């Protein structure tokens, strides 16, 4: 069954995906809301930048992150001059990389959901005495809940599945930056196909279940809406 | 008074609304599609961006050069065309949304609004279990429950079929009669305007082309409604008695007394009568031996040649104004001129409420 190395990889992966998803929801929500409301001229530029990780080879992203965050990178230098240390090859570095890598998977569903909430529901709330922030939390968020479910599941699943970024910036330190996808690769490299099967199959089932949740929930909401 | 001087530029449309209207009773904003009615209503609510101007509501200034009171601080009841209930909340929670955010809403007041709109049995439903008419009643109740300083209604009946409209109209009459808040009501339906309005604000192509008491507006020859076969006048009256034997009832109005078919309204209830200009004929002497019950002495106020064979006559029955559409030939035979005394024979009236 799972050896010590596999279990630590599993734990690091779950921890990484949870922390990343939480951060993504926190920063993705305001970005998505802003994108859904703004008439900013260069909105398309921002959208394109956020969507970049969708098509960029993960190793490219990882490479640039390493260059930026590493000991000799601009951010790495800054951190060191502030008395910290470089976050390359640390769990924190992995989180930073994952957040950037999975950003579009959280922002896009949220943006779509916020757009479909529409202007009118917010205007109704305003006439009923709700301030901007109040109506955001009591009208926009609940009406966009299917978007939040999709964003959470996609953000989590996509982080679990990343490989290239992790390889470049994480360095596969067991218990710190060693994650499942790299563990699978290691097993295959050392011809331990049984172990590889176990982990790969596990990820496959997990991913399927998470997507199933998204589709079932979204369908339920869309049926509820079309009734009315 | 409500004073408004607002200018809004949309893509290819400019709304330039400069008017003042009473801050009591029902003001109907009336005009064709695309005349800017909804934009104006939204501006009153503070929902339009890119606007500048001056807006005073009773004692409070909602907008002038530097100040702009935000929508959620204006305390307005706004009823949207399609009800716009929150689908993530049930009916009760929809009503509570506004109540929670408004100070001093007493239980008794909530009860009274729920009774007025007859929605008690709907409170525990989800919004998807409501018919179109029910949704609109909930939306009206939700708007009223915050005790608004003014109620703004944007074609609340236009999304409903004829039957649903008839279902809602009595509740709107009730609003009119029972509540003491000003209502501004947008519509392009002449029927709704004549039934509900005390005051009419006419809008065309982004400009106010007239504003005044409804009947004055309907009978002003410089405005379009006073011309053609569809021209009507309105008379507000009160039920004073009935002739059971003939199924008739008597209505007092400032110019005399009408006798009309009984529609079982209680004595002392107020009614609005609509008189089509085509149903009014004129005689020099009071006719005797006629089947027409409603004959009133009147004075010719003004004449307007309608083109073709017809002429529109505006009459005064004491201070009440009435239109009569007759032929030019009759006008000449009767020698009609401003100030001439005649008798107006009213063949039929429609009771609007």
mmCIF file of N, CA, C and O in Angstrom, chain A residues 115-207:
data_model
loop_
_atom_site.group_PDB
_atom_site.id
_atom_site.type_symbol
_atom_site.label_atom_id
_atom_site.label_comp_id
_atom_site.label_asym_id
_atom_site.label_seq_id
_atom_site.Cartn_x
_atom_site.Cartn_y
_atom_site.Cartn_z
ATOM 1 N N UNK A 115 -21.557 38.130 -13.649
ATOM 2 C CA UNK A 115 -22.201 38.788 -14.798
ATOM 3 C C UNK A 115 -23.658 38.363 -14.906
ATOM 4 O O UNK A 115 -24.520 39.170 -15.247
ATOM 5 N N UNK A 116 -23.932 37.084 -14.632
ATOM 6 C CA UNK A 116 -25.309 36.627 -14.814
ATOM 7 C C UNK A 116 -26.209 37.058 -13.652
ATOM 8 O O UNK A 116 -27.427 36.951 -13.761
ATOM 9 N N UNK A 117 -25.637 37.520 -12.558
ATOM 10 C CA UNK A 117 -26.475 38.076 -11.486
ATOM 11 C C UNK A 117 -27.221 39.297 -12.033
ATOM 12 O O UNK A 117 -28.382 39.518 -11.731
ATOM 13 N N UNK A 118 -26.561 40.057 -12.884
ATOM 14 C CA UNK A 118 -27.233 41.171 -13.545
ATOM 15 C C UNK A 118 -27.311 42.402 -12.658
ATOM 16 O O UNK A 118 -27.134 42.351 -11.452
ATOM 17 N N UNK A 119 -27.580 43.520 -13.331
ATOM 18 C CA UNK A 119 -27.613 44.811 -12.663
ATOM 19 C C UNK A 119 -28.871 44.962 -11.814
ATOM 20 O O UNK A 119 -28.869 45.590 -10.775
ATOM 21 N N UNK A 120 -29.967 44.377 -12.318
ATOM 22 C CA UNK A 120 -31.253 44.701 -11.702
ATOM 23 C C UNK A 120 -31.362 44.241 -10.244
ATOM 24 O O UNK A 120 -31.839 44.991 -9.398
ATOM 25 N N UNK A 121 -30.903 43.005 -9.970
ATOM 26 C CA UNK A 121 -31.020 42.506 -8.602
ATOM 27 C C UNK A 121 -30.286 43.434 -7.639
ATOM 28 O O UNK A 121 -30.752 43.699 -6.527
ATOM 29 N N UNK A 122 -29.139 43.953 -8.079
ATOM 30 C CA UNK A 122 -28.373 44.857 -7.222
ATOM 31 C C UNK A 122 -29.108 46.182 -7.053
ATOM 32 O O UNK A 122 -29.079 46.803 -5.984
ATOM 33 N N UNK A 123 -29.768 46.634 -8.119
ATOM 34 C CA UNK A 123 -30.522 47.891 -8.028
ATOM 35 C C UNK A 123 -31.714 47.741 -7.090
ATOM 36 O O UNK A 123 -32.023 48.644 -6.310
ATOM 37 N N UNK A 124 -32.378 46.593 -7.174
ATOM 38 C CA UNK A 124 -33.495 46.347 -6.257
ATOM 39 C C UNK A 124 -33.000 46.440 -4.825
ATOM 40 O O UNK A 124 -33.597 47.119 -3.984
ATOM 41 N N UNK A 125 -31.869 45.788 -4.557
ATOM 42 C CA UNK A 125 -31.321 45.803 -3.197
ATOM 43 C C UNK A 125 -31.007 47.227 -2.756
ATOM 44 O O UNK A 125 -31.248 47.600 -1.608
ATOM 45 N N UNK A 126 -30.502 48.038 -3.686
ATOM 46 C CA UNK A 126 -30.193 49.433 -3.340
ATOM 47 C C UNK A 126 -31.467 50.180 -2.971
ATOM 48 O O UNK A 126 -31.500 50.916 -1.979
ATOM 49 N N UNK A 127 -32.543 49.973 -3.742
ATOM 50 C CA UNK A 127 -33.791 50.682 -3.417
ATOM 51 C C UNK A 127 -34.345 50.207 -2.082
ATOM 52 O O UNK A 127 -35.106 50.912 -1.435
ATOM 53 N N UNK A 128 -33.974 48.995 -1.667
ATOM 54 C CA UNK A 128 -34.471 48.486 -0.390
ATOM 55 C C UNK A 128 -33.547 48.868 0.768
ATOM 56 O O UNK A 128 -33.696 48.372 1.872
ATOM 57 N N UNK A 129 -32.574 49.724 0.482
ATOM 58 C CA UNK A 129 -31.770 50.284 1.573
ATOM 59 C C UNK A 129 -30.426 49.607 1.812
ATOM 60 O O UNK A 129 -29.781 49.872 2.814
ATOM 61 N N UNK A 130 -30.000 48.723 0.889
ATOM 62 C CA UNK A 130 -28.734 48.024 1.111
ATOM 63 C C UNK A 130 -27.573 48.813 0.494
ATOM 64 O O UNK A 130 -27.629 49.200 -0.670
ATOM 65 N N UNK A 131 -26.508 49.008 1.276
ATOM 66 C CA UNK A 131 -25.325 49.699 0.766
ATOM 67 C C UNK A 131 -24.580 48.791 -0.206
ATOM 68 O O UNK A 131 -24.903 47.613 -0.345
ATOM 69 N N UNK A 132 -23.560 49.336 -0.844
ATOM 70 C CA UNK A 132 -22.822 48.574 -1.865
ATOM 71 C C UNK A 132 -22.292 47.243 -1.335
ATOM 72 O O UNK A 132 -22.493 46.193 -1.937
ATOM 73 N N UNK A 133 -21.601 47.309 -0.191
ATOM 74 C CA UNK A 133 -20.994 46.111 0.378
ATOM 75 C C UNK A 133 -22.071 45.133 0.832
ATOM 76 O O UNK A 133 -21.991 43.927 0.596
ATOM 77 N N UNK A 134 -23.101 45.698 1.474
ATOM 78 C CA UNK A 134 -24.229 44.904 1.950
ATOM 79 C C UNK A 134 -24.848 44.117 0.799
ATOM 80 O O UNK A 134 -25.049 42.903 0.872
ATOM 81 N N UNK A 135 -25.125 44.802 -0.330
ATOM 82 C CA UNK A 135 -25.801 44.094 -1.412
ATOM 83 C C UNK A 135 -24.861 43.124 -2.115
ATOM 84 O O UNK A 135 -25.300 42.126 -2.679
ATOM 85 N N UNK A 136 -23.557 43.380 -2.046
ATOM 86 C CA UNK A 136 -22.633 42.408 -2.610
ATOM 87 C C UNK A 136 -22.747 41.084 -1.864
ATOM 88 O O UNK A 136 -22.890 40.020 -2.467
ATOM 89 N N UNK A 137 -22.729 41.148 -0.517
ATOM 90 C CA UNK A 137 -22.749 39.908 0.258
ATOM 91 C C UNK A 137 -24.126 39.272 0.350
ATOM 92 O O UNK A 137 -24.233 38.054 0.474
ATOM 93 N N UNK A 138 -25.199 40.087 0.282
ATOM 94 C CA UNK A 138 -26.528 39.506 0.479
ATOM 95 C C UNK A 138 -27.250 39.200 -0.833
ATOM 96 O O UNK A 138 -28.249 38.497 -0.823
ATOM 97 N N UNK A 139 -26.756 39.742 -1.936
ATOM 98 C CA UNK A 139 -27.423 39.466 -3.216
ATOM 99 C C UNK A 139 -26.458 38.837 -4.229
ATOM 100 O O UNK A 139 -26.697 37.739 -4.718
ATOM 101 N N UNK A 140 -25.346 39.523 -4.501
ATOM 102 C CA UNK A 140 -24.451 39.012 -5.550
ATOM 103 C C UNK A 140 -23.857 37.656 -5.180
ATOM 104 O O UNK A 140 -23.908 36.719 -5.983
ATOM 105 N N UNK A 141 -23.334 37.536 -3.953
ATOM 106 C CA UNK A 141 -22.692 36.273 -3.580
ATOM 107 C C UNK A 141 -23.681 35.101 -3.571
ATOM 108 O O UNK A 141 -23.432 34.084 -4.212
ATOM 109 N N UNK A 142 -24.830 35.237 -2.889
ATOM 110 C CA UNK A 142 -25.749 34.096 -2.932
ATOM 111 C C UNK A 142 -26.244 33.758 -4.337
ATOM 112 O O UNK A 142 -26.410 32.589 -4.673
ATOM 113 N N UNK A 143 -26.467 34.773 -5.172
ATOM 114 C CA UNK A 143 -26.950 34.469 -6.525
ATOM 115 C C UNK A 143 -25.843 33.858 -7.376
ATOM 116 O O UNK A 143 -26.118 33.207 -8.380
ATOM 117 N N UNK A 144 -24.578 34.058 -6.972
ATOM 118 C CA UNK A 144 -23.459 33.525 -7.747
ATOM 119 C C UNK A 144 -22.923 32.237 -7.122
ATOM 120 O O UNK A 144 -21.823 31.817 -7.430
ATOM 121 N N UNK A 145 -23.716 31.600 -6.261
ATOM 122 C CA UNK A 145 -23.160 30.465 -5.496
ATOM 123 C C UNK A 145 -22.687 29.334 -6.398
ATOM 124 O O UNK A 145 -21.693 28.680 -6.098
ATOM 125 N N UNK A 146 -23.364 29.102 -7.525
ATOM 126 C CA UNK A 146 -22.901 28.017 -8.389
ATOM 127 C C UNK A 146 -21.511 28.346 -8.921
ATOM 128 O O UNK A 146 -20.668 27.461 -9.082
ATOM 129 N N UNK A 147 -21.252 29.617 -9.169
ATOM 130 C CA UNK A 147 -19.925 30.050 -9.592
ATOM 131 C C UNK A 147 -18.885 29.793 -8.512
ATOM 132 O O UNK A 147 -17.760 29.383 -8.805
ATOM 133 N N UNK A 148 -19.267 29.991 -7.255
ATOM 134 C CA UNK A 148 -18.327 29.740 -6.162
ATOM 135 C C UNK A 148 -18.004 28.248 -6.039
ATOM 136 O O UNK A 148 -16.867 27.879 -5.785
ATOM 137 N N UNK A 149 -19.032 27.418 -6.247
ATOM 138 C CA UNK A 149 -18.782 25.968 -6.167
ATOM 139 C C UNK A 149 -17.848 25.544 -7.298
ATOM 140 O O UNK A 149 -16.852 24.856 -7.090
ATOM 141 N N UNK A 150 -18.153 26.003 -8.499
ATOM 142 C CA UNK A 150 -17.303 25.666 -9.645
ATOM 143 C C UNK A 150 -15.875 26.158 -9.411
ATOM 144 O O UNK A 150 -14.903 25.412 -9.607
ATOM 145 N N UNK A 151 -15.744 27.398 -8.965
ATOM 146 C CA UNK A 151 -14.424 27.984 -8.771
ATOM 147 C C UNK A 151 -13.627 27.210 -7.719
ATOM 148 O O UNK A 151 -12.444 26.922 -7.909
ATOM 149 N N UNK A 152 -14.284 26.861 -6.624
ATOM 150 C CA UNK A 152 -13.596 26.142 -5.552
ATOM 151 C C UNK A 152 -13.097 24.781 -6.036
ATOM 152 O O UNK A 152 -11.942 24.408 -5.842
ATOM 153 N N UNK A 153 -14.002 24.052 -6.681
ATOM 154 C CA UNK A 153 -13.638 22.695 -7.113
ATOM 155 C C UNK A 153 -12.566 22.747 -8.202
ATOM 156 O O UNK A 153 -11.568 22.013 -8.136
ATOM 157 N N UNK A 154 -12.739 23.643 -9.173
ATOM 158 C CA UNK A 154 -11.740 23.717 -10.247
ATOM 159 C C UNK A 154 -10.392 24.188 -9.717
ATOM 160 O O UNK A 154 -9.340 23.651 -10.078
ATOM 161 N N UNK A 155 -10.409 25.179 -8.831
ATOM 162 C CA UNK A 155 -9.165 25.693 -8.252
ATOM 163 C C UNK A 155 -8.436 24.602 -7.484
ATOM 164 O O UNK A 155 -7.225 24.398 -7.645
ATOM 165 N N UNK A 156 -9.192 23.858 -6.697
ATOM 166 C CA UNK A 156 -8.611 22.782 -5.891
ATOM 167 C C UNK A 156 -8.063 21.676 -6.802
ATOM 168 O O UNK A 156 -6.894 21.278 -6.688
ATOM 169 N N UNK A 157 -8.876 21.219 -7.712
ATOM 170 C CA UNK A 157 -8.500 20.090 -8.566
ATOM 171 C C UNK A 157 -7.314 20.447 -9.445
ATOM 172 O O UNK A 157 -6.398 19.649 -9.647
ATOM 173 N N UNK A 158 -7.315 21.663 -9.953
ATOM 174 C CA UNK A 158 -6.243 22.056 -10.845
ATOM 175 C C UNK A 158 -4.921 22.156 -10.082
ATOM 176 O O UNK A 158 -3.866 21.806 -10.613
ATOM 177 N N UNK A 159 -4.995 22.599 -8.828
ATOM 178 C CA UNK A 159 -3.778 22.682 -8.014
ATOM 179 C C UNK A 159 -3.245 21.278 -7.697
ATOM 180 O O UNK A 159 -2.040 21.036 -7.742
ATOM 181 N N UNK A 160 -4.168 20.362 -7.401
ATOM 182 C CA UNK A 160 -3.753 18.975 -7.139
ATOM 183 C C UNK A 160 -3.009 18.417 -8.353
ATOM 184 O O UNK A 160 -2.017 17.704 -8.222
ATOM 185 N N UNK A 161 -3.487 18.787 -9.536
ATOM 186 C CA UNK A 161 -2.951 18.171 -10.746
ATOM 187 C C UNK A 161 -1.698 18.829 -11.302
ATOM 188 O O UNK A 161 -1.119 18.356 -12.282
ATOM 189 N N UNK A 162 -1.222 19.929 -10.713
ATOM 190 C CA UNK A 162 -0.110 20.625 -11.354
ATOM 191 C C UNK A 162 1.209 19.853 -11.200
ATOM 192 O O UNK A 162 1.424 19.109 -10.259
ATOM 193 N N UNK A 163 2.062 20.030 -12.181
ATOM 194 C CA UNK A 163 3.311 19.270 -12.185
ATOM 195 C C UNK A 163 4.488 20.175 -12.558
ATOM 196 O O UNK A 163 5.443 20.314 -11.797
ATOM 197 N N UNK A 164 4.351 20.832 -13.698
ATOM 198 C CA UNK A 164 5.467 21.619 -14.223
ATOM 199 C C UNK A 164 5.912 22.734 -13.294
ATOM 200 O O UNK A 164 7.107 22.887 -13.001
ATOM 201 N N UNK A 165 4.965 23.498 -12.806
ATOM 202 C CA UNK A 165 5.295 24.619 -11.929
ATOM 203 C C UNK A 165 5.969 24.101 -10.660
ATOM 204 O O UNK A 165 7.000 24.603 -10.222
ATOM 205 N N UNK A 166 5.374 23.037 -10.105
ATOM 206 C CA UNK A 166 5.867 22.459 -8.859
ATOM 207 C C UNK A 166 7.294 21.949 -9.035
ATOM 208 O O UNK A 166 8.159 22.125 -8.176
ATOM 209 N N UNK A 167 7.521 21.339 -10.177
ATOM 210 C CA UNK A 167 8.831 20.767 -10.447
ATOM 211 C C UNK A 167 9.885 21.868 -10.471
ATOM 212 O O UNK A 167 10.976 21.736 -9.912
ATOM 213 N N UNK A 168 9.527 22.994 -11.119
ATOM 214 C CA UNK A 168 10.493 24.071 -11.273
ATOM 215 C C UNK A 168 10.752 24.794 -9.961
ATOM 216 O O UNK A 168 11.883 25.103 -9.617
ATOM 217 N N UNK A 169 9.685 25.061 -9.227
ATOM 218 C CA UNK A 169 9.839 25.966 -8.089
ATOM 219 C C UNK A 169 9.862 25.227 -6.752
ATOM 220 O O UNK A 169 10.287 25.779 -5.741
ATOM 221 N N UNK A 170 9.374 23.960 -6.767
ATOM 222 C CA UNK A 170 9.235 23.241 -5.488
ATOM 223 C C UNK A 170 10.463 22.437 -5.132
ATOM 224 O O UNK A 170 10.927 22.437 -3.992
ATOM 225 N N UNK A 171 10.988 21.729 -6.125
ATOM 226 C CA UNK A 171 12.186 20.959 -5.881
ATOM 227 C C UNK A 171 11.969 19.617 -5.201
ATOM 228 O O UNK A 171 12.915 18.951 -4.829
ATOM 229 N N UNK A 172 10.710 19.198 -4.996
ATOM 230 C CA UNK A 172 10.405 17.859 -4.501
ATOM 231 C C UNK A 172 11.092 17.521 -3.179
ATOM 232 O O UNK A 172 11.750 16.488 -3.048
ATOM 233 N N UNK A 173 10.970 18.375 -2.194
ATOM 234 C CA UNK A 173 11.503 18.066 -0.864
ATOM 235 C C UNK A 173 10.406 17.335 -0.081
ATOM 236 O O UNK A 173 9.333 17.894 0.137
ATOM 237 N N UNK A 174 10.650 16.050 0.316
ATOM 238 C CA UNK A 174 9.590 15.291 0.976
ATOM 239 C C UNK A 174 9.076 16.032 2.211
ATOM 240 O O UNK A 174 9.854 16.600 2.977
ATOM 241 N N UNK A 175 7.759 16.042 2.367
ATOM 242 C CA UNK A 175 7.148 16.669 3.535
ATOM 243 C C UNK A 175 7.042 18.179 3.425
ATOM 244 O O UNK A 175 6.337 18.817 4.192
ATOM 245 N N UNK A 176 7.734 18.758 2.467
ATOM 246 C CA UNK A 176 7.705 20.215 2.335
ATOM 247 C C UNK A 176 7.120 20.598 0.975
ATOM 248 O O UNK A 176 6.117 21.286 0.896
ATOM 249 N N UNK A 177 7.758 20.130 -0.077
ATOM 250 C CA UNK A 177 7.276 20.493 -1.412
ATOM 251 C C UNK A 177 7.040 19.270 -2.309
ATOM 252 O O UNK A 177 6.766 19.412 -3.491
ATOM 253 N N UNK A 178 7.169 18.083 -1.753
ATOM 254 C CA UNK A 178 6.929 16.875 -2.555
ATOM 255 C C UNK A 178 5.447 16.594 -2.666
ATOM 256 O O UNK A 178 4.784 16.318 -1.670
ATOM 257 N N UNK A 179 4.894 16.699 -3.869
ATOM 258 C CA UNK A 179 3.451 16.517 -4.047
ATOM 259 C C UNK A 179 3.167 15.250 -4.832
ATOM 260 O O UNK A 179 4.075 14.605 -5.380
ATOM 261 N N UNK A 180 1.874 14.882 -4.921
ATOM 262 C CA UNK A 180 1.455 13.622 -5.520
ATOM 263 C C UNK A 180 1.906 13.463 -6.971
ATOM 264 O O UNK A 180 2.420 12.411 -7.356
ATOM 265 N N UNK A 181 1.692 14.518 -7.761
ATOM 266 C CA UNK A 181 1.971 14.358 -9.184
ATOM 267 C C UNK A 181 3.448 14.028 -9.412
ATOM 268 O O UNK A 181 3.790 13.240 -10.309
ATOM 269 N N UNK A 182 4.317 14.578 -8.555
ATOM 270 C CA UNK A 182 5.743 14.269 -8.698
ATOM 271 C C UNK A 182 6.043 12.874 -8.146
ATOM 272 O O UNK A 182 6.854 12.138 -8.715
ATOM 273 N N UNK A 183 5.330 12.495 -7.084
ATOM 274 C CA UNK A 183 5.500 11.149 -6.537
ATOM 275 C C UNK A 183 5.181 10.101 -7.604
ATOM 276 O O UNK A 183 5.873 9.097 -7.739
ATOM 277 N N UNK A 184 4.126 10.362 -8.379
ATOM 278 C CA UNK A 184 3.767 9.416 -9.451
ATOM 279 C C UNK A 184 4.911 9.319 -10.454
ATOM 280 O O UNK A 184 5.333 8.227 -10.838
ATOM 281 N N UNK A 185 5.423 10.449 -10.816
ATOM 282 C CA UNK A 185 6.525 10.500 -11.783
ATOM 283 C C UNK A 185 7.734 9.712 -11.252
ATOM 284 O O UNK A 185 8.325 8.896 -11.962
ATOM 285 N N UNK A 186 8.036 9.928 -9.959
ATOM 286 C CA UNK A 186 9.161 9.215 -9.340
ATOM 287 C C UNK A 186 8.954 7.703 -9.381
ATOM 288 O O UNK A 186 9.873 6.939 -9.695
ATOM 289 N N UNK A 187 7.724 7.267 -9.056
ATOM 290 C CA UNK A 187 7.435 5.835 -9.065
ATOM 291 C C UNK A 187 7.628 5.260 -10.451
ATOM 292 O O UNK A 187 8.199 4.172 -10.606
ATOM 293 N N UNK A 188 7.173 5.988 -11.462
ATOM 294 C CA UNK A 188 7.302 5.479 -12.834
ATOM 295 C C UNK A 188 8.780 5.406 -13.213
ATOM 296 O O UNK A 188 9.240 4.416 -13.788
ATOM 297 N N UNK A 189 9.529 6.425 -12.825
ATOM 298 C CA UNK A 189 10.961 6.463 -13.109
ATOM 299 C C UNK A 189 11.664 5.237 -12.516
ATOM 300 O O UNK A 189 12.535 4.659 -13.127
ATOM 301 N N UNK A 190 11.230 4.858 -11.289
ATOM 302 C CA UNK A 190 11.877 3.714 -10.656
ATOM 303 C C UNK A 190 11.116 2.418 -10.917
ATOM 304 O O UNK A 190 11.258 1.446 -10.192
ATOM 305 N N UNK A 191 10.289 2.398 -11.951
ATOM 306 C CA UNK A 191 9.554 1.213 -12.417
ATOM 307 C C UNK A 191 8.616 0.624 -11.358
ATOM 308 O O UNK A 191 8.281 -0.544 -11.428
ATOM 309 N N UNK A 192 8.177 1.454 -10.369
ATOM 310 C CA UNK A 192 7.245 0.938 -9.366
ATOM 311 C C UNK A 192 5.823 1.193 -9.857
ATOM 312 O O UNK A 192 5.114 2.038 -9.321
ATOM 313 N N UNK A 193 5.424 0.401 -10.887
ATOM 314 C CA UNK A 193 4.136 0.677 -11.539
ATOM 315 C C UNK A 193 2.951 0.474 -10.611
ATOM 316 O O UNK A 193 1.942 1.172 -10.725
ATOM 317 N N UNK A 194 3.029 -0.464 -9.704
ATOM 318 C CA UNK A 194 1.899 -0.712 -8.799
ATOM 319 C C UNK A 194 1.622 0.540 -7.958
ATOM 320 O O UNK A 194 0.473 0.982 -7.844
ATOM 321 N N UNK A 195 2.682 1.114 -7.389
ATOM 322 C CA UNK A 195 2.531 2.319 -6.582
ATOM 323 C C UNK A 195 2.004 3.476 -7.449
ATOM 324 O O UNK A 195 1.130 4.241 -7.024
ATOM 325 N N UNK A 196 2.560 3.584 -8.647
ATOM 326 C CA UNK A 196 2.135 4.649 -9.553
ATOM 327 C C UNK A 196 0.644 4.525 -9.863
ATOM 328 O O UNK A 196 -0.106 5.498 -9.841
ATOM 329 N N UNK A 197 0.207 3.264 -10.137
ATOM 330 C CA UNK A 197 -1.208 2.996 -10.412
ATOM 331 C C UNK A 197 -2.086 3.460 -9.274
ATOM 332 O O UNK A 197 -3.114 4.109 -9.495
ATOM 333 N N UNK A 198 -1.675 3.145 -8.077
ATOM 334 C CA UNK A 198 -2.468 3.466 -6.896
ATOM 335 C C UNK A 198 -2.695 4.984 -6.816
ATOM 336 O O UNK A 198 -3.829 5.470 -6.659
ATOM 337 N N UNK A 199 -1.617 5.742 -6.939
ATOM 338 C CA UNK A 199 -1.722 7.190 -6.832
ATOM 339 C C UNK A 199 -2.454 7.801 -8.036
ATOM 340 O O UNK A 199 -3.342 8.639 -7.886
ATOM 341 N N UNK A 200 -2.076 7.329 -9.234
ATOM 342 C CA UNK A 200 -2.691 7.876 -10.451
ATOM 343 C C UNK A 200 -4.188 7.585 -10.465
ATOM 344 O O UNK A 200 -5.013 8.479 -10.726
ATOM 345 N N UNK A 201 -4.528 6.322 -10.134
ATOM 346 C CA UNK A 201 -5.947 5.949 -10.107
ATOM 347 C C UNK A 201 -6.696 6.765 -9.072
ATOM 348 O O UNK A 201 -7.820 7.230 -9.303
ATOM 349 N N UNK A 202 -6.049 6.956 -7.924
ATOM 350 C CA UNK A 202 -6.681 7.744 -6.865
ATOM 351 C C UNK A 202 -6.995 9.157 -7.350
ATOM 352 O O UNK A 202 -8.101 9.667 -7.156
ATOM 353 N N UNK A 203 -6.009 9.769 -8.020
ATOM 354 C CA UNK A 203 -6.217 11.128 -8.529
ATOM 355 C C UNK A 203 -7.324 11.176 -9.571
ATOM 356 O O UNK A 203 -8.123 12.105 -9.606
ATOM 357 N N UNK A 204 -7.353 10.152 -10.409
ATOM 358 C CA UNK A 204 -8.367 10.089 -11.457
ATOM 359 C C UNK A 204 -9.769 10.080 -10.845
ATOM 360 O O UNK A 204 -10.642 10.874 -11.215
ATOM 361 N N UNK A 205 -9.949 9.175 -9.855
ATOM 362 C CA UNK A 205 -11.260 9.064 -9.214
ATOM 363 C C UNK A 205 -11.617 10.379 -8.507
ATOM 364 O O UNK A 205 -12.722 10.890 -8.636
ATOM 365 N N UNK A 206 -10.641 10.928 -7.788
ATOM 366 C CA UNK A 206 -10.872 12.176 -7.065
ATOM 367 C C UNK A 206 -11.312 13.299 -8.016
ATOM 368 O O UNK A 206 -12.293 14.008 -7.772
ATOM 369 N N UNK A 207 -10.599 13.437 -9.119
ATOM 370 C CA UNK A 207 -10.922 14.492 -10.084
ATOM 371 C C UNK A 207 -12.325 14.306 -10.639
ATOM 372 O O UNK A 207 -13.097 15.256 -10.766
#
